[in-house]
PDB file of C-alpha atoms in Angstrom:
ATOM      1  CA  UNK A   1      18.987 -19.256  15.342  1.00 88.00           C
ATOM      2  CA  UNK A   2      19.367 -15.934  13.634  1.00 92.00           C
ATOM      3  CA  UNK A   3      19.885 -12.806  16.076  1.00 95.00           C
ATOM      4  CA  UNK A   4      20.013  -9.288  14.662  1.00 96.00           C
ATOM      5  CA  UNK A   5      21.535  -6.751  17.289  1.00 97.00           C
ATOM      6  CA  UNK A   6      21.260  -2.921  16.815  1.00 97.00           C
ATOM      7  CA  UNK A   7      24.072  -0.673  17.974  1.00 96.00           C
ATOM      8  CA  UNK A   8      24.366   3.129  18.090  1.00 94.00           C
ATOM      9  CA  UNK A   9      25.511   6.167  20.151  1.00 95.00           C
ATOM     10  CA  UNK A  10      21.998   6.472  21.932  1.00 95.00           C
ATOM     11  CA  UNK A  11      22.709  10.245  21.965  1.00 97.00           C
ATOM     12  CA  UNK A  12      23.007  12.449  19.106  1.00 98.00           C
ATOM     13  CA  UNK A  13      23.251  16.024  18.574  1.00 97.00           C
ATOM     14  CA  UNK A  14      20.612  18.121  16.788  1.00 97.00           C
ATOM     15  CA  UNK A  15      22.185  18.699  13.157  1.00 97.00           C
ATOM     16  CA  UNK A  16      24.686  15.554  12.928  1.00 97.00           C
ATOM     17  CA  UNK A  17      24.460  11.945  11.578  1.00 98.00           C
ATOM     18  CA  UNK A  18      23.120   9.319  13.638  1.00 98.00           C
ATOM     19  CA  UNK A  19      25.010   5.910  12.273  1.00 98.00           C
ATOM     20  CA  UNK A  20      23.763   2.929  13.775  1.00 98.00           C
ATOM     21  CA  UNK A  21      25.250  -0.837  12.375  1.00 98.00           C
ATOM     22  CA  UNK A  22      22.779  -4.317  12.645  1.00 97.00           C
ATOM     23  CA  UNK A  23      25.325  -7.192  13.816  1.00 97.00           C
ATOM     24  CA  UNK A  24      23.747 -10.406  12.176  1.00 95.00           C
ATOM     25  CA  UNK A  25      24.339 -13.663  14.123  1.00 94.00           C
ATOM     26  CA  UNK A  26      23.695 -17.339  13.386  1.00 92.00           C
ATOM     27  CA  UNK A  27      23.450 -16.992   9.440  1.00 89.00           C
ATOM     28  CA  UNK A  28      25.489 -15.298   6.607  1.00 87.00           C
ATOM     29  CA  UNK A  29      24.320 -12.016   5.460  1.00 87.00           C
ATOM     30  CA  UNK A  30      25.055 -13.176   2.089  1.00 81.00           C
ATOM     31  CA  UNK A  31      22.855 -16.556   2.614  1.00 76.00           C
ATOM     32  CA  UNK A  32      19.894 -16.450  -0.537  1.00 73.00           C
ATOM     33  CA  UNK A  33      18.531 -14.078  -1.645  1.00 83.00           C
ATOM     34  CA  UNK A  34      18.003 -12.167   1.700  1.00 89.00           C
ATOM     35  CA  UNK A  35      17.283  -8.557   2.031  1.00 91.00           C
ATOM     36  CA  UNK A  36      17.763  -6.075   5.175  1.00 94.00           C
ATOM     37  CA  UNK A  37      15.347  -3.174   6.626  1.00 96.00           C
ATOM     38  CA  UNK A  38      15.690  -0.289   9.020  1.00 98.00           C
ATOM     39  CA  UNK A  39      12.117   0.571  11.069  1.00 98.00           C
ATOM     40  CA  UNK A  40      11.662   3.091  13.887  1.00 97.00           C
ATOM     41  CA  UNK A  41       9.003   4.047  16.581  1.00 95.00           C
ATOM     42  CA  UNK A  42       9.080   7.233  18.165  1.00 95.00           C
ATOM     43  CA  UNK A  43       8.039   7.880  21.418  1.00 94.00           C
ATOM     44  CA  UNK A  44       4.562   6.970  22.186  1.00 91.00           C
ATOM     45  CA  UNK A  45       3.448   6.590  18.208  1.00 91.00           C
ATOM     46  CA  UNK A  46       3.882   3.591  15.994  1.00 92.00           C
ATOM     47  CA  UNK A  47       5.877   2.360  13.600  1.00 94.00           C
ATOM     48  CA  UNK A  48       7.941   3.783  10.815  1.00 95.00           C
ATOM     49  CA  UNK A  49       9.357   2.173   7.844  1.00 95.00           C
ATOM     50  CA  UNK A  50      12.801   3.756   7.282  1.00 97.00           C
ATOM     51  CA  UNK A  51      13.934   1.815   4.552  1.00 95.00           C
ATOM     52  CA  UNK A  52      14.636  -1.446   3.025  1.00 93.00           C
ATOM     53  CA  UNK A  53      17.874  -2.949   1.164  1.00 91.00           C
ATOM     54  CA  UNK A  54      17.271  -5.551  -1.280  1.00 87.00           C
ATOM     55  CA  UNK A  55      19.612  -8.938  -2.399  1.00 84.00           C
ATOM     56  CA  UNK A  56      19.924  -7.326  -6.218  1.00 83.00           C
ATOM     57  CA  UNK A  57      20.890  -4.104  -4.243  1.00 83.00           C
ATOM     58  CA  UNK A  58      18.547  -1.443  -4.642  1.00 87.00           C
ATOM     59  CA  UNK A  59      17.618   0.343  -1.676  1.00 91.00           C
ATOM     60  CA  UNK A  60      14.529   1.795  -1.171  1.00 92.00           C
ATOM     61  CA  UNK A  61      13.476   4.739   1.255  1.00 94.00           C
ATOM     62  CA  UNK A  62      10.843   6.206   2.979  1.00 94.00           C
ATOM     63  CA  UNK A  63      10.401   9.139   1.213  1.00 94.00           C
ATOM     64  CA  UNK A  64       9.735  11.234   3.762  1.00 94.00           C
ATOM     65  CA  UNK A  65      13.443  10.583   4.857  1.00 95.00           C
ATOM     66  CA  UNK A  66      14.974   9.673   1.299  1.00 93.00           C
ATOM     67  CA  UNK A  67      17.077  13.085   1.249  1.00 94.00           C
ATOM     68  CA  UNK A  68      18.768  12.202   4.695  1.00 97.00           C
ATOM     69  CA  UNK A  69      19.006   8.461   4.824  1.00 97.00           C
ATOM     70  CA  UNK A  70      21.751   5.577   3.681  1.00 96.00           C
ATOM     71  CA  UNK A  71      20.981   1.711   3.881  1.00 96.00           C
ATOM     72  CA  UNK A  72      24.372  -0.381   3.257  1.00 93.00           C
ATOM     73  CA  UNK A  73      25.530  -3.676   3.729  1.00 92.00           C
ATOM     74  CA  UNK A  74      28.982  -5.080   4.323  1.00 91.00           C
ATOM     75  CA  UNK A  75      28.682  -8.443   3.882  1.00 89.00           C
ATOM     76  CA  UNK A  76      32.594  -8.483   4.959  1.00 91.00           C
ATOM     77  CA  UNK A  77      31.574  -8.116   8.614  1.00 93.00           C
ATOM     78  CA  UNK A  78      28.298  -9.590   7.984  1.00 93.00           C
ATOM     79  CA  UNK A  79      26.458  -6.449   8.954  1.00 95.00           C
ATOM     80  CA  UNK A  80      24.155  -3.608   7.776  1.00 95.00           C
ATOM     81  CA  UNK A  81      24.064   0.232   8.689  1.00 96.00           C
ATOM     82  CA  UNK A  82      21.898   2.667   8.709  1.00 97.00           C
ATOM     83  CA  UNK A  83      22.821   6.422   8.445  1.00 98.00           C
ATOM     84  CA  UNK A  84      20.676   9.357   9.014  1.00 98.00           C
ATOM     85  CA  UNK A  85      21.829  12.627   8.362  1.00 97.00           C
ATOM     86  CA  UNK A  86      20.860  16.566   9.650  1.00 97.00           C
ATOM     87  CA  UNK A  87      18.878  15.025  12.591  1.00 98.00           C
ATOM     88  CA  UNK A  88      16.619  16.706  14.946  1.00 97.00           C
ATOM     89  CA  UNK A  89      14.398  16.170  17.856  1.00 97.00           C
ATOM     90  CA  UNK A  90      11.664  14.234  15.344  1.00 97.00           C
ATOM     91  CA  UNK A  91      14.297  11.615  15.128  1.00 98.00           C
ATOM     92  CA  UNK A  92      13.983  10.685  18.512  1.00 98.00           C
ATOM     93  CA  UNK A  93      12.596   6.823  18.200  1.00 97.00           C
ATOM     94  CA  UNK A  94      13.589   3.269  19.175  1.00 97.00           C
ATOM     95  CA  UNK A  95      15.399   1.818  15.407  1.00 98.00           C
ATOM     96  CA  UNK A  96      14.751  -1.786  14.774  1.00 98.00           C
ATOM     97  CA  UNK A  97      16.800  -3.353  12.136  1.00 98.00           C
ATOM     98  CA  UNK A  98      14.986  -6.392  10.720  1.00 97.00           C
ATOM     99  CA  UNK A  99      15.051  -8.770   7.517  1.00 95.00           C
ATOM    100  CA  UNK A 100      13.348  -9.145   5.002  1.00 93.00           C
ATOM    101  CA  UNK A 101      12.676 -12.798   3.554  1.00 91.00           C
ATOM    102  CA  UNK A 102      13.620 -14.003   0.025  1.00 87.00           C
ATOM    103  CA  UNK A 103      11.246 -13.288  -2.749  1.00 82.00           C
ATOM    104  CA  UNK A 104      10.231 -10.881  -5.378  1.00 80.00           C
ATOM    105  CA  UNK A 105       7.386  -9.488  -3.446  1.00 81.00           C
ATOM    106  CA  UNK A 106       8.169  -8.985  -0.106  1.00 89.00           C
ATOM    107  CA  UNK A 107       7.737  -6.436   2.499  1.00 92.00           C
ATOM    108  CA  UNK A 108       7.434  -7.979   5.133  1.00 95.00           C
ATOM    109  CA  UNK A 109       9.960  -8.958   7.930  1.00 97.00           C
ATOM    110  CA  UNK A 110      10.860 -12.158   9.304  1.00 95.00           C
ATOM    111  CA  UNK A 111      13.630 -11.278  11.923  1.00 96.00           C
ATOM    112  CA  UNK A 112      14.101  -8.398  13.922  1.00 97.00           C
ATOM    113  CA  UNK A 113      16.486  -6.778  16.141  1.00 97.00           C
ATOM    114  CA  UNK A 114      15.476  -5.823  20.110  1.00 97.00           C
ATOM    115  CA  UNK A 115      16.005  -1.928  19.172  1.00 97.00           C
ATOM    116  CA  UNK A 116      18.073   0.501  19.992  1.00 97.00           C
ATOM    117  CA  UNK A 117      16.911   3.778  21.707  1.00 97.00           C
ATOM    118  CA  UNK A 118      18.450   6.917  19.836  1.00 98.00           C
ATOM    119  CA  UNK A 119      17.610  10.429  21.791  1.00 98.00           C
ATOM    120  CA  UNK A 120      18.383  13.873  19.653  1.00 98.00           C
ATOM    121  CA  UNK A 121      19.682  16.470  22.116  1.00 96.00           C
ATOM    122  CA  UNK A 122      22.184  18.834  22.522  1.00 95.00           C
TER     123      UNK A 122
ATOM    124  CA  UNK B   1      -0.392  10.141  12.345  1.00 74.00           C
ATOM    125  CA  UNK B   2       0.022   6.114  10.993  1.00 77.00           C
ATOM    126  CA  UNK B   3      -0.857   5.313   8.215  1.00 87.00           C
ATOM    127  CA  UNK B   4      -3.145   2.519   9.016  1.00 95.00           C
ATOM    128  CA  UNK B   5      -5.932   2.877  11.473  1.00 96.00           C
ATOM    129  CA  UNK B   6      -5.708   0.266  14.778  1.00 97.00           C
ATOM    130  CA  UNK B   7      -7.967   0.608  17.245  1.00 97.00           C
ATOM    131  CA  UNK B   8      -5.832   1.912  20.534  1.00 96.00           C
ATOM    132  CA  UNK B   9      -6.856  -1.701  22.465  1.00 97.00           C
ATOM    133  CA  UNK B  10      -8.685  -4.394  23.308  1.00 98.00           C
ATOM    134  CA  UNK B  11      -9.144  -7.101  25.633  1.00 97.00           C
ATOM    135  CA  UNK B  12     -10.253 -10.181  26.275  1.00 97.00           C
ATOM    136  CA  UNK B  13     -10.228 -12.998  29.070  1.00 97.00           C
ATOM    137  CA  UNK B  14      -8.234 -16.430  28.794  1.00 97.00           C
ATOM    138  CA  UNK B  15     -10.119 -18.854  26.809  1.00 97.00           C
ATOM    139  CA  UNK B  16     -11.736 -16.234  24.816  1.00 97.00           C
ATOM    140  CA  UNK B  17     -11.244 -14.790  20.978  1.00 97.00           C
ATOM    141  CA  UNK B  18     -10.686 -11.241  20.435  1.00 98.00           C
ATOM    142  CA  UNK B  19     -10.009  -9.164  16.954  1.00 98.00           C
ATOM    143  CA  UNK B  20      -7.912  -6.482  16.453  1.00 98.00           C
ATOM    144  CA  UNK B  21      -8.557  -4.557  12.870  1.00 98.00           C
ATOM    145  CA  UNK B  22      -6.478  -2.577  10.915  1.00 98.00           C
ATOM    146  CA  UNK B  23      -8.387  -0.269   8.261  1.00 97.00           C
ATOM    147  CA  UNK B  24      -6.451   1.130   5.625  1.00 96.00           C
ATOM    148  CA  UNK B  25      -7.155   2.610   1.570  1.00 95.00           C
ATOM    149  CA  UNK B  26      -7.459   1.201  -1.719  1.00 94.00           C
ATOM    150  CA  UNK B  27      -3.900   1.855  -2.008  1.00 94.00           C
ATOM    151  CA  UNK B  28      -2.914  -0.938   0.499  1.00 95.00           C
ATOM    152  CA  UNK B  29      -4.934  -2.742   2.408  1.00 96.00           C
ATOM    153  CA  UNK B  30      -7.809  -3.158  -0.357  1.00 96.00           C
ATOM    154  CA  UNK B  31      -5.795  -3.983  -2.908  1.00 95.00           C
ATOM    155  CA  UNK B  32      -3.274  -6.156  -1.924  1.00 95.00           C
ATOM    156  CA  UNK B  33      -2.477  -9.354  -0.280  1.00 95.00           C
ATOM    157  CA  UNK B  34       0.914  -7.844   1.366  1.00 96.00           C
ATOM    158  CA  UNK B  35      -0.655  -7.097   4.882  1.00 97.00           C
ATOM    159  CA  UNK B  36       1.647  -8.841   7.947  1.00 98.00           C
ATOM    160  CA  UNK B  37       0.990  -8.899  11.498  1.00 98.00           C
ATOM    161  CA  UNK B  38       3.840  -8.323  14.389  1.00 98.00           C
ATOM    162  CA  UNK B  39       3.152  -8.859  18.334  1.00 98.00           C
ATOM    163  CA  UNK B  40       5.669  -6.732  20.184  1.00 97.00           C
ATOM    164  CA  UNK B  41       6.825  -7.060  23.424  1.00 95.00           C
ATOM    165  CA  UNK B  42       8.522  -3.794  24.842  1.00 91.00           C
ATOM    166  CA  UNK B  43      12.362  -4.205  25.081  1.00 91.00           C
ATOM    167  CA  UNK B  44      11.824  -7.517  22.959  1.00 95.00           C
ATOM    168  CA  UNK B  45      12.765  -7.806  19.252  1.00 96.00           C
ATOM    169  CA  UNK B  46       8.964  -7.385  17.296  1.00 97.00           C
ATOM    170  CA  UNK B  47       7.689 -11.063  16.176  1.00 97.00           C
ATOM    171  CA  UNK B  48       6.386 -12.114  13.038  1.00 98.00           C
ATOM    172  CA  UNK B  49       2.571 -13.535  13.245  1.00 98.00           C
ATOM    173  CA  UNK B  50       0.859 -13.238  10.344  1.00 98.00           C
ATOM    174  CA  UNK B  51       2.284 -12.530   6.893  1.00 97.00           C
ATOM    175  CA  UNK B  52       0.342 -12.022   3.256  1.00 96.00           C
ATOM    176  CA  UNK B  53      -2.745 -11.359   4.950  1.00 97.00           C
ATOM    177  CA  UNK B  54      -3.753 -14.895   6.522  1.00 97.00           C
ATOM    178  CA  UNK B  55      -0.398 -16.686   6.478  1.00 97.00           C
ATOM    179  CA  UNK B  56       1.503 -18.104   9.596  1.00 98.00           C
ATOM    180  CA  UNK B  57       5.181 -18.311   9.704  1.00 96.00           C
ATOM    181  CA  UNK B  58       6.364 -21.785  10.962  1.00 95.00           C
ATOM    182  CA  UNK B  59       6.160 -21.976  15.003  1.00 95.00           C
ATOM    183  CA  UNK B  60       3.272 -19.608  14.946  1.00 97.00           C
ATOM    184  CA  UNK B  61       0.514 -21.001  17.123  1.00 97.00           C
ATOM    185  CA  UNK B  62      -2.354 -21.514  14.960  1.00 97.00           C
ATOM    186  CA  UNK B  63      -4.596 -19.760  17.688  1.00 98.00           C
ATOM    187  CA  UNK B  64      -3.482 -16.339  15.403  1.00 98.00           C
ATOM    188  CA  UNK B  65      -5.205 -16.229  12.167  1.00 98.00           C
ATOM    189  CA  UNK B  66      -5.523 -13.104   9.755  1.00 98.00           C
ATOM    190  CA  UNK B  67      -8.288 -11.877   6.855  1.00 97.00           C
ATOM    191  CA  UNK B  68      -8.935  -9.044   5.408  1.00 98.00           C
ATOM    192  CA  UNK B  69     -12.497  -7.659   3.733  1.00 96.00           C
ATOM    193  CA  UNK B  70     -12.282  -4.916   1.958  1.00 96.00           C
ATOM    194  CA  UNK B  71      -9.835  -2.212   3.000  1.00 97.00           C
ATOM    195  CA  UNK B  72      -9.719  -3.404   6.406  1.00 98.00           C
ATOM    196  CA  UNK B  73      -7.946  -6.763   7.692  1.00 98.00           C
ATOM    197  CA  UNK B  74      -8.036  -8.787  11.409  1.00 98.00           C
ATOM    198  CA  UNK B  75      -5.990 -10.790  13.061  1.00 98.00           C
ATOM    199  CA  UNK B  76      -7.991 -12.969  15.663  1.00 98.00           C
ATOM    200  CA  UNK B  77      -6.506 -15.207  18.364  1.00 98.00           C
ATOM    201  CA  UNK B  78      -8.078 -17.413  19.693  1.00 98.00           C
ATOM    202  CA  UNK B  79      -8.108 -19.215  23.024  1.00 97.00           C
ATOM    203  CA  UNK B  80      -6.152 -16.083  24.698  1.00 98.00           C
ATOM    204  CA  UNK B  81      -3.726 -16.871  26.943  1.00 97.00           C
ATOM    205  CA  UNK B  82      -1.587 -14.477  29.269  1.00 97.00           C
ATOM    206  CA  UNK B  83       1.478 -14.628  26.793  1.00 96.00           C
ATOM    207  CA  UNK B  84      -0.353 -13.383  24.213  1.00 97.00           C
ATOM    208  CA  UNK B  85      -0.235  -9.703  25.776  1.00 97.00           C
ATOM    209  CA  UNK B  86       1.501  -7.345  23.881  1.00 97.00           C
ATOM    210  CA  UNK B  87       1.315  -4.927  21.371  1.00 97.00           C
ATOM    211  CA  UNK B  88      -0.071  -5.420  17.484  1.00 98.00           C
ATOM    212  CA  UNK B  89       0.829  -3.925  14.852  1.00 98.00           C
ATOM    213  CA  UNK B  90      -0.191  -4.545  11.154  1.00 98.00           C
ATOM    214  CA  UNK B  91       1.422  -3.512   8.161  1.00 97.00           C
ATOM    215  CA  UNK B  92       0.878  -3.460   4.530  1.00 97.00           C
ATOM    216  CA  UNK B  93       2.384  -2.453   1.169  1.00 95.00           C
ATOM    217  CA  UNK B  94       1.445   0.393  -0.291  1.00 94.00           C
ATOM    218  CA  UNK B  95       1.352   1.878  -3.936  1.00 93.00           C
ATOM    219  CA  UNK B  96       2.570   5.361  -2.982  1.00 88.00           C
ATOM    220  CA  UNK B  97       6.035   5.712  -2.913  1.00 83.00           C
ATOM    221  CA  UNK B  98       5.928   4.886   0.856  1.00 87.00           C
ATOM    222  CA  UNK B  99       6.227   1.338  -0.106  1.00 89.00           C
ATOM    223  CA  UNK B 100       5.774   0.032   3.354  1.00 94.00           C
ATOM    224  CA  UNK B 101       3.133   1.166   6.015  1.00 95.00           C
ATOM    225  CA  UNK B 102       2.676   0.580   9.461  1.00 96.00           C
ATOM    226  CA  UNK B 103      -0.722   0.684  11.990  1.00 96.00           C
ATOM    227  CA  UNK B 104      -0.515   2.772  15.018  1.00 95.00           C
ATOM    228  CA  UNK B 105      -0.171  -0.302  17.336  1.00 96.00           C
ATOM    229  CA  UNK B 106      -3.001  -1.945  19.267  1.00 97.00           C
ATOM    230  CA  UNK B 107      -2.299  -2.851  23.088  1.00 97.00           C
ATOM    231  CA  UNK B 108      -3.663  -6.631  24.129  1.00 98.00           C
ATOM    232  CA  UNK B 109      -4.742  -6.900  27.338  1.00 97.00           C
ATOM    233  CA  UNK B 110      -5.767 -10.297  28.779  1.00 97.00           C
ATOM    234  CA  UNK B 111      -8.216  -9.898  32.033  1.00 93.00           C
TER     235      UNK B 111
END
């Protein structure tokens, strides 16, 4: 059974980079033609597409976040990250990392993480 | 504000069918067949329900069915049951640059 499980500082101050890593269990991150997502939900609103990684390795970004954010994957360690850079308070949210099934036109998301709660505060 | 438009919750008692829509533009929802429905569970990973507007992943009950009519699609379930509350949320593609949108979440509650 495939597990994806976020991890992260849960506390990050106003102006750094929040780096949080997806830990993929029971399957290879390198396994078809897979592709891997970052989604957020900030306190009391909905959800937020952050950005998605794709199998032929483009990444594509929300753009209201495309000047701050940075989807990679190390298939090495059979992981994904997520960086977010010059955060402040807005960035407060729960961050889901999730994947994306194989095909040309997909965005949707099969398998998701539990979240991880990230608070911005000094 | 989301980008799609869910109504903030319904209800329903066990046994019944309830709808939850998800109204979006001609940019998304009413032009494409990429809408996908999740059913979250606070401090539980978000579960796939629906996918390319009336499409159920395997082990999906077939109580959860989706449509869509315009710029607006539905998931209905049918038969609730106790399990099934949680929160919705729908998503679609989009043609802006956004690529992916998301509906503000609708809150199930069976009576």
């Amino acid at each position: 059974q495939l597990q994806l499980q976020e991890s992260g500082p849960g506390l990050v101050k106003p102006s750094e980079t929040l780096s949080l890593t997806c830990n993929v269990t029971g399957g290879s991150i390198s396994s078809y033609s897979y592709s891997w997502g970052w989604i957020r939900q900030p306190p009391g609103k909905g959800l937020e597409w952050i950005g998605s990684v794709y199998y032929s390795g483009s990444a594509y970004y929300n753009p209201s976040l495309k000047s701050r954010v940075t989807i990679s994957v190390d298939r090495s360690k059979n992981q994904f990250s997520l960086k977010l850079s010059s955060v402040t308070a807005a960035d407060t949210a729960v961050y889901f990392c999730a994947r994306l099934p194989p095909g040309i036109a997909v965005y949707y998301f099969d398998y998701w993480g539990q979240g991880t709660p990230i608070t911005v505060s000094s | 504000q989301s980008a799609l438009t869910q109504p903030a919750s319904v209800s329903g008692s066990p046994g019944q069918s309830i709808t939850i829509s998800c109204t979006g533009t001609s940019s998304d929802v009413g032009t494409y067949k990429y809408v996908s429905w999740y059913q979250y569970h606070p401090g539980k990973a978000p579960k796939l329900m629906i996918y390319d507007v009336n499409t159920r992943p395997s082990g999906v009950s077939d109580r959860f069915s989706g449509s869509k009519a315009g710029d607006t699609a539905s998931l209905t379930i049918s038969g609730l049951q106790a399990e099934d509350e949680a929160d919705y949320y729908c998503s679609s593609y989009t043609s802006s640059s956004t690529l992916v949108v998301f509906g503000g979440g609708t809150k199930l509650t069976v009576l």
